[in-house]
Amino acid sequence: TQLLEQSPQFLSIQEGENLTVYCNSSSVFSSLQWYRQEPGEGPVLLVTVVTGGEVKKLKRLTFQFGDARKDSSLHITAAQPGDTGLYLCAGPDSGNTPLVFGKGTRLSVIA
Amino acid sequence: DSGVTQTPKHLITATGQRVTLRCSPRSGDLSVYWYQQSLDQGLQFLIHYYNGEERAKGNILERFSAQQFPDLHSELNLSSLELGDSALYFCASSVVPGGTQYFGPGTRLLVL
């Protein structure tokens, strides 16, 4: 089973600050996905990155897939309290369809 | 709302008991996946069904079993429950294997 390591595990910042969270692996992934999960809810897909070096933007969120397809990052600009949640990265396990998830970064944005 | 429904939302039971969790996938989705989420292990894949047939197994205990019915809903059966089985159980569905997975709201299981 391929592993995904996420850092930091916890992050607490003030509204308006910028932040970056990371998702790393020693294995190559064909694609990586980022999800956000709020308390009492299931994970919601934010983006899928497929090509090495790819950058995708979703409003204030910027996602990057590493050139070697072993890592990814999520950058949030001017964080808002609504960004609070658990951010998970996931990818297909050894080419299979089930997803392997990182343990997530729990973000808290304080107004 | 992802379109995936799970019942019940909460379940409290005792050790040694058996429970059944139910999942209805999004309309048109043929694949159903079950995941377990605990604080220390994160989200772990349990099992995948496609159009009624088992496609892949993950870290699913022998005490756990699942099936997908002709109407495509799925059930996850957990038996001889232990304290460590307390977790959130999520169902996800996709149109085809490898497609985008949409997650349900989960069932929170507490074993006392």
Short mmCIF file of C-alpha atoms in Angstrom, two decimals:
data_model
loop_
_atom_site.label_atom_id
_atom_site.label_comp_id
_atom_site.label_asym_id
_atom_site.label_seq_id
_atom_site.Cartn_x
_atom_site.Cartn_y
_atom_site.Cartn_z
CA THR A 1 0.00 0.00 0.00
CA GLN A 2 1.29 3.43 -0.95
CA LEU A 3 1.50 5.96 1.86
CA LEU A 4 0.72 9.66 1.91
CA GLU A 5 2.18 11.86 4.65
CA GLN A 6 0.55 15.20 5.35
CA SER A 7 2.02 18.13 7.21
CA PRO A 8 1.45 19.95 9.37
CA GLN A 9 -1.00 17.83 11.31
CA PHE A 10 -2.61 20.88 12.92
CA LEU A 11 -2.59 24.52 11.90
CA SER A 12 -4.22 27.46 13.64
CA ILE A 13 -3.97 30.85 11.98
CA GLN A 14 -5.60 34.27 12.01
CA GLU A 15 -8.03 35.37 9.36
CA GLY A 16 -6.22 36.98 6.43
CA GLU A 17 -3.02 34.96 6.74
CA ASN A 18 -1.64 32.71 4.02
CA LEU A 19 -0.80 29.06 4.55
CA THR A 20 0.53 26.01 2.77
CA VAL A 21 -0.09 22.37 3.60
CA TYR A 22 1.83 19.48 2.16
CA CYS A 23 1.20 15.95 0.99
CA ASN A 24 4.24 13.74 0.39
CA SER A 25 4.96 10.19 -0.66
CA SER A 26 7.92 8.06 -1.62
CA SER A 27 5.74 6.52 -4.34
CA VAL A 28 4.60 7.90 -7.67
CA PHE A 29 0.89 8.54 -7.96
CA SER A 30 -1.02 8.68 -11.25
CA SER A 31 -3.14 11.42 -9.72
CA LEU A 32 -3.78 13.07 -6.38
CA GLN A 33 -6.96 14.49 -4.98
CA TRP A 34 -7.61 17.04 -2.27
CA TYR A 35 -10.70 16.85 -0.09
CA ARG A 36 -12.07 19.05 2.66
CA GLN A 37 -14.03 17.50 5.48
CA GLU A 38 -16.10 19.44 7.99
CA PRO A 39 -17.28 18.05 11.34
CA GLY A 40 -20.14 15.60 10.93
CA GLU A 41 -19.77 15.49 7.16
CA GLY A 42 -18.10 13.30 4.59
CA PRO A 43 -15.06 14.46 2.61
CA VAL A 44 -15.86 16.76 -0.31
CA LEU A 45 -13.63 16.70 -3.37
CA LEU A 46 -11.88 20.02 -4.06
CA VAL A 47 -9.60 19.14 -6.97
CA THR A 48 -7.82 16.35 -8.83
CA VAL A 49 -4.31 16.89 -10.19
CA VAL A 50 -3.04 14.52 -12.83
CA THR A 51 -0.01 15.93 -14.63
CA GLY A 52 3.38 16.41 -12.97
CA GLY A 53 3.97 20.11 -12.35
CA GLU A 54 0.29 20.92 -12.74
CA VAL A 55 -1.11 23.93 -10.91
CA LYS A 56 -4.83 24.36 -10.37
CA LYS A 57 -6.59 27.31 -8.78
CA LEU A 58 -9.93 27.32 -7.03
CA LYS A 59 -10.62 30.90 -5.92
CA ARG A 60 -8.15 31.49 -3.06
CA LEU A 61 -6.88 27.90 -3.10
CA THR A 62 -3.90 26.90 -5.26
CA PHE A 63 -3.02 23.24 -5.72
CA GLN A 64 0.27 22.00 -7.14
CA PHE A 65 1.33 18.50 -8.16
CA GLY A 66 5.05 17.83 -7.94
CA ASP A 67 7.02 17.25 -11.12
CA ALA A 68 7.77 13.66 -10.08
CA ARG A 69 4.13 13.08 -9.05
CA LYS A 70 5.20 12.12 -5.53
CA ASP A 71 3.99 15.19 -3.70
CA SER A 72 1.42 17.94 -3.73
CA SER A 73 0.72 21.18 -1.92
CA LEU A 74 -2.29 23.30 -1.14
CA HIS A 75 -1.82 27.03 -0.65
CA ILE A 76 -4.60 29.20 0.75
CA THR A 77 -4.38 32.96 0.34
CA ALA A 78 -6.05 35.27 2.84
CA ALA A 79 -7.63 32.47 4.84
CA GLN A 80 -11.16 32.94 6.12
CA PRO A 81 -13.03 31.24 8.98
CA GLY A 82 -15.02 29.33 6.35
CA ASP A 83 -11.81 27.57 5.33
CA THR A 84 -11.73 25.79 8.68
CA GLY A 85 -11.79 22.02 8.31
CA LEU A 86 -9.79 18.86 7.76
CA TYR A 87 -7.86 18.85 4.48
CA LEU A 88 -7.11 15.40 3.10
CA CYS A 89 -5.01 14.33 0.16
CA ALA A 90 -5.70 10.99 -1.51
CA GLY A 91 -4.56 8.96 -4.45
CA PRO A 92 -5.27 5.61 -6.09
CA ASP A 93 -3.42 2.79 -4.34
CA SER A 94 -0.91 1.14 -6.68
CA GLY A 95 -3.06 1.85 -9.68
CA ASN A 96 -6.17 0.41 -8.09
CA THR A 97 -9.35 2.33 -7.76
CA PRO A 98 -9.63 2.45 -3.97
CA LEU A 99 -8.12 5.58 -2.54
CA VAL A 100 -5.35 5.79 0.02
CA PHE A 101 -5.68 8.87 2.20
CA GLY A 102 -3.24 10.91 4.18
CA LYS A 103 -4.18 11.55 7.81
CA GLY A 104 -4.99 15.15 7.01
CA THR A 105 -4.21 18.67 8.14
CA ARG A 106 -6.69 20.11 10.58
CA LEU A 107 -6.97 23.83 9.85
CA SER A 108 -8.53 26.37 12.17
CA VAL A 109 -8.92 29.96 10.96
CA ILE A 110 -9.67 32.38 13.76
CA ALA A 111 -11.61 35.57 13.05
CA ASP B 1 -25.34 17.27 -0.58
CA SER B 2 -23.35 14.60 -2.43
CA GLY B 3 -26.40 12.50 -3.28
CA VAL B 4 -25.05 9.56 -1.28
CA THR B 5 -27.18 8.65 1.72
CA GLN B 6 -26.19 6.64 4.75
CA THR B 7 -28.26 5.35 7.63
CA PRO B 8 -28.23 5.47 10.53
CA LYS B 9 -26.31 8.66 11.25
CA HIS B 10 -25.44 7.55 14.78
CA LEU B 11 -25.31 4.10 16.32
CA ILE B 12 -24.52 3.17 19.91
CA THR B 13 -24.16 -0.48 20.78
CA ALA B 14 -22.37 -2.86 23.12
CA THR B 15 -19.36 -5.09 22.66
CA GLY B 16 -20.16 -8.42 21.06
CA GLN B 17 -23.15 -7.10 19.17
CA ARG B 18 -23.78 -6.98 15.42
CA VAL B 19 -24.86 -3.94 13.41
CA THR B 20 -25.71 -3.17 9.80
CA LEU B 21 -24.87 0.10 8.10
CA ARG B 22 -26.69 1.05 4.94
CA CYS B 23 -25.63 3.13 1.95
CA SER B 24 -27.54 4.33 -1.09
CA PRO B 25 -25.26 5.56 -3.87
CA ARG B 26 -25.89 8.52 -6.14
CA SER B 27 -28.37 7.84 -8.88
CA GLY B 28 -26.54 6.14 -11.75
CA ASP B 29 -23.43 5.23 -9.76
CA LEU B 30 -22.53 1.54 -9.98
CA SER B 31 -19.50 1.54 -7.67
CA VAL B 32 -19.75 1.66 -3.89
CA TYR B 33 -16.80 1.95 -1.52
CA TRP B 34 -16.68 1.64 2.26
CA TYR B 35 -14.14 3.46 4.41
CA GLN B 36 -13.46 3.58 8.14
CA GLN B 37 -12.22 6.78 9.76
CA SER B 38 -10.66 6.80 13.21
CA LEU B 39 -8.64 9.50 14.91
CA ASP B 40 -5.38 7.57 14.90
CA GLN B 41 -5.63 5.78 11.55
CA GLY B 42 -7.34 8.33 9.36
CA LEU B 43 -9.53 7.17 6.47
CA GLN B 44 -8.95 3.51 5.65
CA PHE B 45 -10.40 1.72 2.64
CA LEU B 46 -12.43 -1.35 3.55
CA ILE B 47 -14.10 -2.78 0.45
CA HIS B 48 -15.30 -1.88 -3.06
CA TYR B 49 -18.29 -3.24 -4.97
CA TYR B 50 -19.12 -2.64 -8.60
CA ASN B 51 -22.56 -3.53 -9.93
CA GLY B 52 -23.08 -6.15 -7.26
CA GLU B 53 -19.67 -7.78 -7.46
CA GLU B 54 -16.80 -7.38 -5.01
CA ARG B 55 -13.89 -5.63 -6.77
CA ALA B 56 -11.31 -4.96 -4.09
CA LYS B 57 -10.70 -5.52 -0.41
CA GLY B 58 -8.64 -3.35 1.86
CA ASN B 59 -8.01 -3.57 5.57
CA ILE B 60 -11.35 -5.18 6.34
CA LEU B 61 -11.55 -7.47 9.34
CA GLU B 62 -13.00 -10.96 8.99
CA ARG B 63 -15.73 -9.90 11.43
CA PHE B 64 -16.88 -7.36 8.84
CA SER B 65 -18.69 -8.15 5.62
CA ALA B 66 -20.50 -6.22 2.94
CA GLN B 67 -22.70 -6.71 -0.05
CA GLN B 68 -24.26 -4.69 -2.85
CA PHE B 69 -27.82 -5.48 -3.81
CA PRO B 70 -29.48 -5.47 -7.26
CA ASP B 71 -30.86 -1.98 -6.60
CA LEU B 72 -27.20 -0.96 -6.00
CA HIS B 73 -27.57 -0.03 -2.35
CA SER B 74 -24.96 -1.55 -0.10
CA GLU B 75 -24.79 -2.79 3.46
CA LEU B 76 -21.79 -3.15 5.74
CA ASN B 77 -22.22 -5.72 8.48
CA LEU B 78 -20.06 -5.49 11.58
CA SER B 79 -20.20 -8.38 14.04
CA SER B 80 -18.65 -9.34 17.38
CA LEU B 81 -18.06 -5.65 17.90
CA GLU B 82 -15.10 -4.48 19.94
CA LEU B 83 -14.38 -1.13 21.55
CA GLY B 84 -11.81 -0.45 18.84
CA ASP B 85 -14.46 -0.64 16.14
CA SER B 86 -15.81 2.72 17.30
CA ALA B 87 -15.27 5.04 14.34
CA LEU B 88 -16.91 6.90 11.50
CA TYR B 89 -17.89 4.69 8.60
CA PHE B 90 -18.22 6.33 5.21
CA CYS B 91 -19.69 5.10 2.00
CA ALA B 92 -18.67 6.63 -1.33
CA SER B 93 -19.92 6.03 -4.83
CA SER B 94 -18.71 6.60 -8.36
CA VAL B 95 -20.13 5.99 -11.80
CA VAL B 96 -17.40 3.52 -12.68
CA PRO B 97 -14.32 2.17 -10.88
CA GLY B 98 -11.67 4.87 -10.90
CA GLY B 99 -14.21 7.63 -11.29
CA THR B 100 -14.60 10.54 -8.89
CA GLN B 101 -15.82 9.28 -5.54
CA TYR B 102 -18.62 11.12 -3.76
CA PHE B 103 -18.88 10.54 -0.04
CA GLY B 104 -21.93 10.18 2.12
CA PRO B 105 -22.31 11.91 5.51
CA GLY B 106 -21.14 8.83 7.39
CA THR B 107 -22.37 6.69 10.26
CA ARG B 108 -20.81 7.33 13.65
CA LEU B 109 -20.52 4.04 15.53
CA LEU B 110 -19.85 3.98 19.24
CA VAL B 111 -19.21 0.60 20.88
CA LEU B 112 -19.51 0.66 24.67
#
